[in-house]
Amino acid sequence: MKNRKDDHIKYALEHESDYNSFDDVELIHSSIPKYNLDEIDLSTHFASHDFEFPFFINAITGGSENAKKINQKLAKVANECNLLFVTGSYSAALKNSDDDSFNIVKKENPDLQLATNIGIDKNYTAGIAAIKALNPLFLQVHVNLMQELIMPEGSRNFNEWENNLKEFVQNIEIPIILKEVGFGMTENTIKQGIKLGIKTFDISGRGGTSFAFIENMRRENSLDYLNNWGQTTVSCLLNLKDYTDKVEIIASGGVRNPLDMIKCLVLGAKAVGLSRTILELVVKYDVESIIKIVENWKTECKMIMCALNAKNIKELQNTKYVLYGKTLEFSMQKF
Ligand code: FNR
């Protein structure tokens, strides 16, 4: 039988977005720096935890043999590089008691900074089961409406979602992050989330993985005109500028390199998640080579911060920038 999780990995790697909003942002450099490279501090704090680095491996997979191998590699890289690792949705393990594609990462890396993920369509008891199994630092609850709608076997009933989220907040004792899957979140969703008690949002915008594309590849009659549904990561961050001191905003969606990461932090994100970029590395290279690349990313983040005269993540928010193209047009409109 074909596994849905394997389809996701396959089609995620096939799709390259032809437009990435990070290319519309230009950071204004500073010619006379104040800080030496080794004075620059990359640490951050969100979801009640301190993290040494402001980027992490965001939810990708679990629930098949291939997914297990990918999780093992990702977890090893995260463990060696002291990065946070978030598993894909734990619901795959709840459907199959023999599944060890999630639990293995903890077994093999007992000190790993680990978080996990579940869908908003699930009851909070699924979240409790995931927490019991993995003892994560926090739980991501993902919203993926357009994916469900396009997915041939997707859900057709959504009026329970709001109540499910309310119950997650009431019954889960670790921090909860409300997370998109690449369609983006803007003010309307953040306001709803705040009302329901959410304090941390991963706005995961358009520009990288498109779950509309992925599910269209799995359908007989493709609705490919919806492949670019949603708002880009930079548009979401710009739209949420007034919220960055009210809630914690995490950025993901289309992050390709340390420059994109720094742009997210300049625009107010507390941290930056990567899925497709790191998945690509995992299928191409061995663990040792990926560790080298990730270690270089840390230095490259510091290099860029040095050239922006920012000693830490907070100072990065003083960076001036200009916008171009569609992102500029988006930023000029009220909705
Ligand atoms: C994902 N993503 C995801 N998100 C989530 O909340 N739960 C999940 O189980 C998954 N599964 C998943 C599988 C694969 C193969 C990919 C590539 C992605 C979405 C992911 O966390 C992220 O929000 C989007 O992929 C956008 O980021 P990138 O891929 O553009 O960096």
Short mmCIF file of C-alpha atoms and ligand atoms in Angstrom, two decimals:
data_model
loop_
_atom_site.label_atom_id
_atom_site.label_comp_id
_atom_site.label_asym_id
_atom_site.label_seq_id
_atom_site.Cartn_x
_atom_site.Cartn_y
_atom_site.Cartn_z
CA MET A 1 0.00 0.00 0.00
CA LYS A 2 1.25 3.48 -0.81
CA ASN A 3 2.02 5.51 2.32
CA ARG A 4 0.72 9.09 2.46
CA LYS A 5 3.78 10.23 4.43
CA ASP A 6 6.07 8.87 1.69
CA ASP A 7 4.01 10.72 -0.95
CA HIS A 8 4.47 13.96 1.03
CA ILE A 9 8.25 13.54 1.11
CA LYS A 10 8.41 12.65 -2.59
CA TYR A 11 6.26 15.55 -3.82
CA ALA A 12 7.74 18.09 -1.38
CA LEU A 13 11.13 17.42 -2.98
CA GLU A 14 9.69 17.72 -6.52
CA HIS A 15 8.28 21.21 -5.99
CA GLU A 16 10.33 24.39 -6.12
CA SER A 17 8.31 27.57 -5.60
CA ASP A 18 8.95 30.04 -8.45
CA TYR A 19 8.54 33.03 -6.11
CA ASN A 20 10.10 33.49 -2.69
CA SER A 21 9.17 36.60 -0.70
CA PHE A 22 12.58 36.76 0.99
CA ASP A 23 13.97 37.98 -2.36
CA ASP A 24 11.78 41.09 -1.97
CA VAL A 25 13.56 42.15 1.24
CA GLU A 26 16.88 44.02 1.20
CA LEU A 27 18.64 44.61 4.51
CA ILE A 28 20.52 47.87 4.93
CA HIS A 29 24.14 47.15 5.79
CA SER A 30 26.41 49.03 8.11
CA SER A 31 29.99 49.79 7.04
CA ILE A 32 31.58 50.43 10.42
CA PRO A 33 30.69 47.59 12.82
CA LYS A 34 30.53 47.71 16.62
CA TYR A 35 30.97 44.00 17.38
CA ASN A 36 33.50 41.29 16.79
CA LEU A 37 32.15 38.06 15.32
CA ASP A 38 32.62 36.16 18.56
CA GLU A 39 30.68 38.78 20.55
CA ILE A 40 27.52 38.00 18.60
CA ASP A 41 24.91 35.98 20.46
CA LEU A 42 22.48 33.79 18.51
CA SER A 43 20.43 32.62 21.50
CA THR A 44 16.67 33.02 21.68
CA HIS A 45 13.70 32.21 23.86
CA PHE A 46 10.20 31.03 23.00
CA ALA A 47 7.57 28.59 24.26
CA SER A 48 9.05 28.95 27.78
CA HIS A 49 12.45 27.59 26.73
CA ASP A 50 15.88 29.00 25.98
CA PHE A 51 17.56 27.93 22.76
CA GLU A 52 21.19 28.46 21.82
CA PHE A 53 20.37 29.01 18.14
CA PRO A 54 17.48 30.85 16.46
CA PHE A 55 16.77 28.21 13.81
CA PHE A 56 15.42 24.68 14.13
CA ILE A 57 14.30 21.62 12.23
CA ASN A 58 10.55 22.06 11.82
CA ALA A 59 7.87 19.36 11.54
CA ILE A 60 8.48 17.00 8.62
CA THR A 61 7.68 13.36 9.09
CA GLY A 62 7.15 10.04 10.85
CA GLY A 63 4.94 7.03 10.21
CA SER A 64 6.75 4.93 7.59
CA GLU A 65 10.06 3.09 7.22
CA ASN A 66 11.43 5.88 5.04
CA ALA A 67 10.15 8.51 7.50
CA LYS A 68 11.87 6.66 10.33
CA LYS A 69 15.23 6.77 8.51
CA ILE A 70 14.77 10.48 7.82
CA ASN A 71 13.85 11.16 11.46
CA GLN A 72 16.93 9.23 12.64
CA LYS A 73 19.19 11.34 10.44
CA LEU A 74 17.50 14.63 11.33
CA ALA A 75 17.65 13.85 15.04
CA LYS A 76 21.33 12.98 14.87
CA VAL A 77 22.11 16.27 13.13
CA ALA A 78 19.98 18.20 15.64
CA ASN A 79 21.59 16.44 18.58
CA GLU A 80 25.17 17.04 17.35
CA CYS A 81 24.44 20.69 16.48
CA ASN A 82 22.39 21.39 19.62
CA LEU A 83 19.37 22.35 17.54
CA LEU A 84 15.71 21.89 18.36
CA PHE A 85 14.06 19.07 16.39
CA VAL A 86 10.29 18.93 15.84
CA THR A 87 8.84 15.65 14.57
CA GLY A 88 6.04 15.47 12.01
CA SER A 89 2.48 14.85 13.17
CA TYR A 90 2.40 12.19 15.87
CA SER A 91 -1.01 10.96 14.72
CA ALA A 92 0.70 8.40 12.46
CA ALA A 93 2.08 6.68 15.58
CA LEU A 94 -1.32 6.73 17.30
CA LYS A 95 -2.83 4.82 14.37
CA ASN A 96 -0.21 2.06 14.52
CA SER A 97 1.01 0.66 17.84
CA ASP A 98 4.05 -0.95 16.13
CA ASP A 99 5.32 2.42 14.88
CA ASP A 100 8.67 3.46 16.31
CA SER A 101 9.56 6.13 13.72
CA PHE A 102 9.05 8.90 16.33
CA ASN A 103 10.10 7.24 19.59
CA ILE A 104 13.40 6.09 18.10
CA VAL A 105 14.79 9.62 17.95
CA LYS A 106 14.50 9.96 21.71
CA LYS A 107 15.88 6.47 22.30
CA GLU A 108 18.93 7.15 20.12
CA ASN A 109 19.48 10.72 21.37
CA PRO A 110 18.34 10.95 25.01
CA ASP A 111 19.45 14.59 25.39
CA LEU A 112 17.86 15.81 22.14
CA GLN A 113 15.86 19.06 22.34
CA LEU A 114 12.66 17.57 21.02
CA ALA A 115 9.15 18.82 20.27
CA THR A 116 6.24 17.18 18.49
CA ASN A 117 3.18 17.97 16.43
CA ILE A 118 -0.48 17.01 16.05
CA GLY A 119 -3.39 18.19 13.87
CA ILE A 120 -6.11 20.54 15.09
CA ASP A 121 -8.65 17.98 13.84
CA LYS A 122 -7.59 15.69 16.71
CA ASN A 123 -8.94 15.65 20.25
CA TYR A 124 -6.58 16.90 22.96
CA THR A 125 -6.23 13.30 24.22
CA ALA A 126 -4.11 12.62 21.10
CA GLY A 127 -1.83 15.46 22.25
CA ILE A 128 -1.60 13.93 25.72
CA ALA A 129 -0.63 10.55 24.21
CA ALA A 130 2.09 12.22 22.10
CA ILE A 131 3.44 14.04 25.15
CA LYS A 132 3.48 10.84 27.20
CA ALA A 133 5.46 9.04 24.48
CA LEU A 134 8.04 11.73 23.67
CA ASN A 135 8.22 14.12 26.64
CA PRO A 136 8.55 17.09 24.24
CA LEU A 137 9.46 20.69 25.14
CA PHE A 138 6.25 21.88 23.47
CA LEU A 139 3.42 20.69 21.26
CA GLN A 140 2.72 22.17 17.84
CA VAL A 141 -0.95 22.02 16.83
CA HIS A 142 -1.08 22.35 13.07
CA VAL A 143 -3.78 23.97 10.92
CA ASN A 144 -3.82 22.81 7.31
CA LEU A 145 -7.25 23.70 5.93
CA MET A 146 -6.43 23.97 2.21
CA GLN A 147 -4.39 20.74 2.42
CA GLU A 148 -7.39 18.88 3.90
CA LEU A 149 -9.71 20.35 1.26
CA ILE A 150 -7.50 19.32 -1.66
CA MET A 151 -6.43 15.96 -0.14
CA PRO A 152 -8.58 13.23 -1.71
CA GLU A 153 -9.09 11.52 1.69
CA GLY A 154 -9.08 14.84 3.61
CA SER A 155 -11.52 15.97 6.27
CA ARG A 156 -14.75 17.66 5.19
CA ASN A 157 -15.91 18.77 8.64
CA PHE A 158 -14.22 21.71 10.28
CA ASN A 159 -16.58 23.18 12.83
CA GLU A 160 -14.92 21.21 15.63
CA TRP A 161 -11.50 22.80 15.05
CA GLU A 162 -12.01 25.86 17.21
CA ASN A 163 -13.34 23.81 20.10
CA ASN A 164 -10.53 21.25 19.71
CA LEU A 165 -7.98 24.05 20.00
CA LYS A 166 -9.71 25.44 23.08
CA GLU A 167 -9.54 21.99 24.67
CA PHE A 168 -5.86 21.59 23.75
CA VAL A 169 -5.14 24.87 25.57
CA GLN A 170 -7.22 23.86 28.61
CA ASN A 171 -5.84 20.35 28.99
CA ILE A 172 -2.23 20.36 27.79
CA GLU A 173 0.32 21.38 30.39
CA ILE A 174 3.29 22.09 28.12
CA PRO A 175 3.43 25.15 25.80
CA ILE A 176 1.33 24.94 22.64
CA ILE A 177 2.31 26.49 19.32
CA LEU A 178 -0.41 27.01 16.74
CA LYS A 179 1.26 26.22 13.42
CA GLU A 180 0.43 26.62 9.73
CA VAL A 181 1.91 24.25 7.16
CA GLY A 182 2.90 26.73 4.43
CA PHE A 183 -0.26 28.76 3.80
CA GLY A 184 0.60 31.57 6.24
CA MET A 185 -1.22 33.25 9.13
CA THR A 186 -2.28 36.87 9.27
CA GLU A 187 -3.98 39.09 11.85
CA ASN A 188 -7.42 37.46 11.67
CA THR A 189 -6.06 34.03 12.63
CA ILE A 190 -3.73 35.42 15.29
CA LYS A 191 -6.64 37.29 16.91
CA GLN A 192 -8.71 34.09 16.98
CA GLY A 193 -5.76 32.17 18.43
CA ILE A 194 -5.17 34.77 21.14
CA LYS A 195 -8.84 34.55 22.16
CA LEU A 196 -8.44 30.79 22.52
CA GLY A 197 -5.35 31.21 24.73
CA ILE A 198 -2.51 30.69 22.22
CA LYS A 199 0.69 32.59 23.02
CA THR A 200 3.04 31.29 20.29
CA PHE A 201 2.32 31.07 16.55
CA ASP A 202 4.39 29.52 13.75
CA ILE A 203 3.01 31.49 10.83
CA SER A 204 4.54 29.08 8.25
CA GLY A 205 3.92 30.98 5.05
CA ARG A 206 3.99 30.38 1.31
CA GLY A 207 7.28 30.32 -0.58
CA GLY A 208 8.68 26.87 0.11
CA THR A 209 6.72 23.65 0.50
CA SER A 210 3.24 23.85 -1.01
CA PHE A 211 0.83 21.32 0.44
CA ALA A 212 -1.63 22.40 -2.24
CA PHE A 213 0.89 21.18 -4.86
CA ILE A 214 1.59 17.98 -2.88
CA GLU A 215 -2.07 17.04 -2.54
CA ASN A 216 -2.79 17.99 -6.15
CA MET A 217 -0.13 15.48 -7.20
CA ARG A 218 -2.08 12.87 -5.24
CA ARG A 219 -5.44 13.72 -6.83
CA GLU A 220 -6.94 12.48 -10.08
CA ASN A 221 -8.30 15.90 -11.07
CA SER A 222 -5.62 18.38 -10.09
CA LEU A 223 -6.76 21.75 -8.77
CA ASP A 224 -3.37 23.18 -9.58
CA TYR A 225 -4.71 26.74 -9.83
CA LEU A 226 -4.68 26.59 -6.00
CA ASN A 227 -0.98 25.72 -5.73
CA ASN A 228 -0.07 29.25 -4.65
CA TRP A 229 -2.84 29.58 -2.07
CA GLY A 230 -2.14 31.58 1.08
CA GLN A 231 0.19 34.40 2.12
CA THR A 232 3.96 34.44 1.88
CA THR A 233 6.16 34.24 4.96
CA VAL A 234 7.40 37.84 4.61
CA SER A 235 3.87 39.19 3.99
CA CYS A 236 2.68 37.45 7.17
CA LEU A 237 5.57 38.83 9.21
CA LEU A 238 4.93 42.35 7.91
CA ASN A 239 1.21 42.00 8.62
CA LEU A 240 1.99 40.93 12.20
CA LYS A 241 4.55 43.62 13.11
CA ASP A 242 2.20 45.00 15.81
CA TYR A 243 1.92 41.58 17.42
CA THR A 244 5.58 40.73 17.95
CA ASP A 245 5.58 42.10 21.49
CA LYS A 246 2.12 40.68 22.34
CA VAL A 247 2.71 37.07 21.29
CA GLU A 248 5.68 35.00 20.11
CA ILE A 249 5.90 34.75 16.34
CA ILE A 250 7.91 31.90 14.84
CA ALA A 251 8.66 32.06 11.10
CA SER A 252 8.84 29.22 8.62
CA GLY A 253 8.03 28.59 4.97
CA GLY A 254 10.58 28.93 2.20
CA VAL A 255 13.64 29.55 4.38
CA ARG A 256 16.62 28.55 2.23
CA ASN A 257 19.74 29.89 3.95
CA PRO A 258 21.07 32.04 6.82
CA LEU A 259 20.15 35.29 5.00
CA ASP A 260 16.48 34.24 4.89
CA MET A 261 16.72 33.28 8.58
CA ILE A 262 18.10 36.70 9.52
CA LYS A 263 15.38 38.43 7.48
CA CYS A 264 12.74 36.59 9.55
CA LEU A 265 14.43 37.71 12.78
CA VAL A 266 14.69 41.32 11.54
CA LEU A 267 10.94 41.20 10.89
CA GLY A 268 10.25 40.18 14.48
CA ALA A 269 10.32 36.37 14.55
CA LYS A 270 11.68 34.76 17.72
CA ALA A 271 12.96 31.76 15.77
CA VAL A 272 12.97 30.24 12.30
CA GLY A 273 11.89 26.75 11.24
CA LEU A 274 13.22 24.84 8.24
CA SER A 275 11.59 21.82 6.65
CA ARG A 276 12.16 21.45 2.90
CA THR A 277 15.69 22.87 2.93
CA ILE A 278 16.83 20.41 5.58
CA LEU A 279 14.88 17.52 4.00
CA GLU A 280 16.77 18.15 0.77
CA LEU A 281 20.08 17.91 2.64
CA VAL A 282 18.99 14.68 4.30
CA VAL A 283 18.24 12.94 1.01
CA LYS A 284 21.45 14.21 -0.64
CA TYR A 285 24.15 13.96 2.03
CA ASP A 286 25.35 11.85 4.94
CA VAL A 287 24.96 13.00 8.53
CA GLU A 288 28.57 14.23 8.85
CA SER A 289 28.26 16.50 5.79
CA ILE A 290 24.93 17.92 6.99
CA ILE A 291 26.43 18.69 10.41
CA LYS A 292 29.20 20.66 8.66
CA ILE A 293 26.63 22.66 6.66
CA VAL A 294 24.53 23.41 9.74
CA GLU A 295 27.62 24.43 11.76
CA ASN A 296 28.54 26.82 8.93
CA TRP A 297 25.03 28.28 9.05
CA LYS A 298 25.67 29.34 12.65
CA THR A 299 28.82 31.23 11.64
CA GLU A 300 27.07 32.70 8.59
CA CYS A 301 24.22 34.02 10.78
CA LYS A 302 26.84 35.76 12.92
CA MET A 303 28.55 37.20 9.83
CA ILE A 304 25.30 38.73 8.61
CA MET A 305 24.47 40.07 12.08
CA CYS A 306 27.96 41.62 12.27
CA ALA A 307 27.30 43.45 8.99
CA LEU A 308 23.98 44.70 10.37
CA ASN A 309 25.57 45.93 13.60
CA ALA A 310 23.38 43.64 15.71
CA LYS A 311 24.81 41.91 18.76
CA ASN A 312 21.80 39.70 19.40
CA ILE A 313 18.34 38.77 18.10
CA LYS A 314 16.71 41.73 19.87
CA GLU A 315 19.09 44.24 18.25
CA LEU A 316 18.38 42.71 14.84
CA GLN A 317 14.88 44.16 15.08
CA ASN A 318 16.40 47.67 14.74
CA THR A 319 17.70 46.78 11.27
CA LYS A 320 16.39 48.96 8.46
CA TYR A 321 15.20 47.28 5.27
CA VAL A 322 13.50 48.04 1.99
CA LEU A 323 10.85 46.02 0.21
CA TYR A 324 10.32 45.34 -3.46
CA GLY A 325 7.72 43.86 -5.80
CA LYS A 326 4.68 41.92 -4.65
CA THR A 327 5.76 42.11 -1.01
CA LEU A 328 5.88 45.91 -1.15
CA GLU A 329 2.43 45.98 -2.79
CA PHE A 330 1.07 43.66 -0.11
CA SER A 331 2.54 45.77 2.68
CA MET A 332 0.83 48.93 1.39
CA GLN A 333 -2.70 47.53 1.66
CA LYS A 334 -5.01 47.28 4.66
CA PHE A 335 -7.37 44.32 4.87
C1 FNR B 1 5.68 19.07 6.42
N1 FNR B 1 5.04 19.98 7.26
C2 FNR B 1 4.32 19.52 8.34
N2 FNR B 1 3.81 20.39 9.24
C3 FNR B 1 3.14 19.97 10.32
O1 FNR B 1 2.72 20.80 11.12
N3 FNR B 1 2.94 18.62 10.53
C4 FNR B 1 3.42 17.68 9.67
O2 FNR B 1 3.27 16.48 9.90
C5 FNR B 1 4.12 18.13 8.52
N4 FNR B 1 4.60 17.24 7.59
C6 FNR B 1 5.41 17.69 6.56
C7 FNR B 1 5.98 16.78 5.68
C8 FNR B 1 6.86 17.21 4.69
C9 FNR B 1 7.50 16.20 3.78
C10 FNR B 1 7.18 18.60 4.59
C11 FNR B 1 8.15 19.09 3.56
C12 FNR B 1 6.58 19.50 5.43
C13 FNR B 1 5.09 21.44 7.00
C14 FNR B 1 6.33 22.10 7.52
O3 FNR B 1 6.49 21.96 8.91
C15 FNR B 1 6.36 23.59 7.14
O4 FNR B 1 5.32 24.26 7.81
C16 FNR B 1 6.19 23.80 5.64
O5 FNR B 1 6.80 22.75 4.95
C17 FNR B 1 6.81 25.11 5.16
O6 FNR B 1 8.20 25.14 5.41
P1 FNR B 1 9.32 24.81 4.28
O7 FNR B 1 9.17 23.38 3.92
O8 FNR B 1 9.03 25.71 3.14
O9 FNR B 1 10.61 25.07 4.98
#
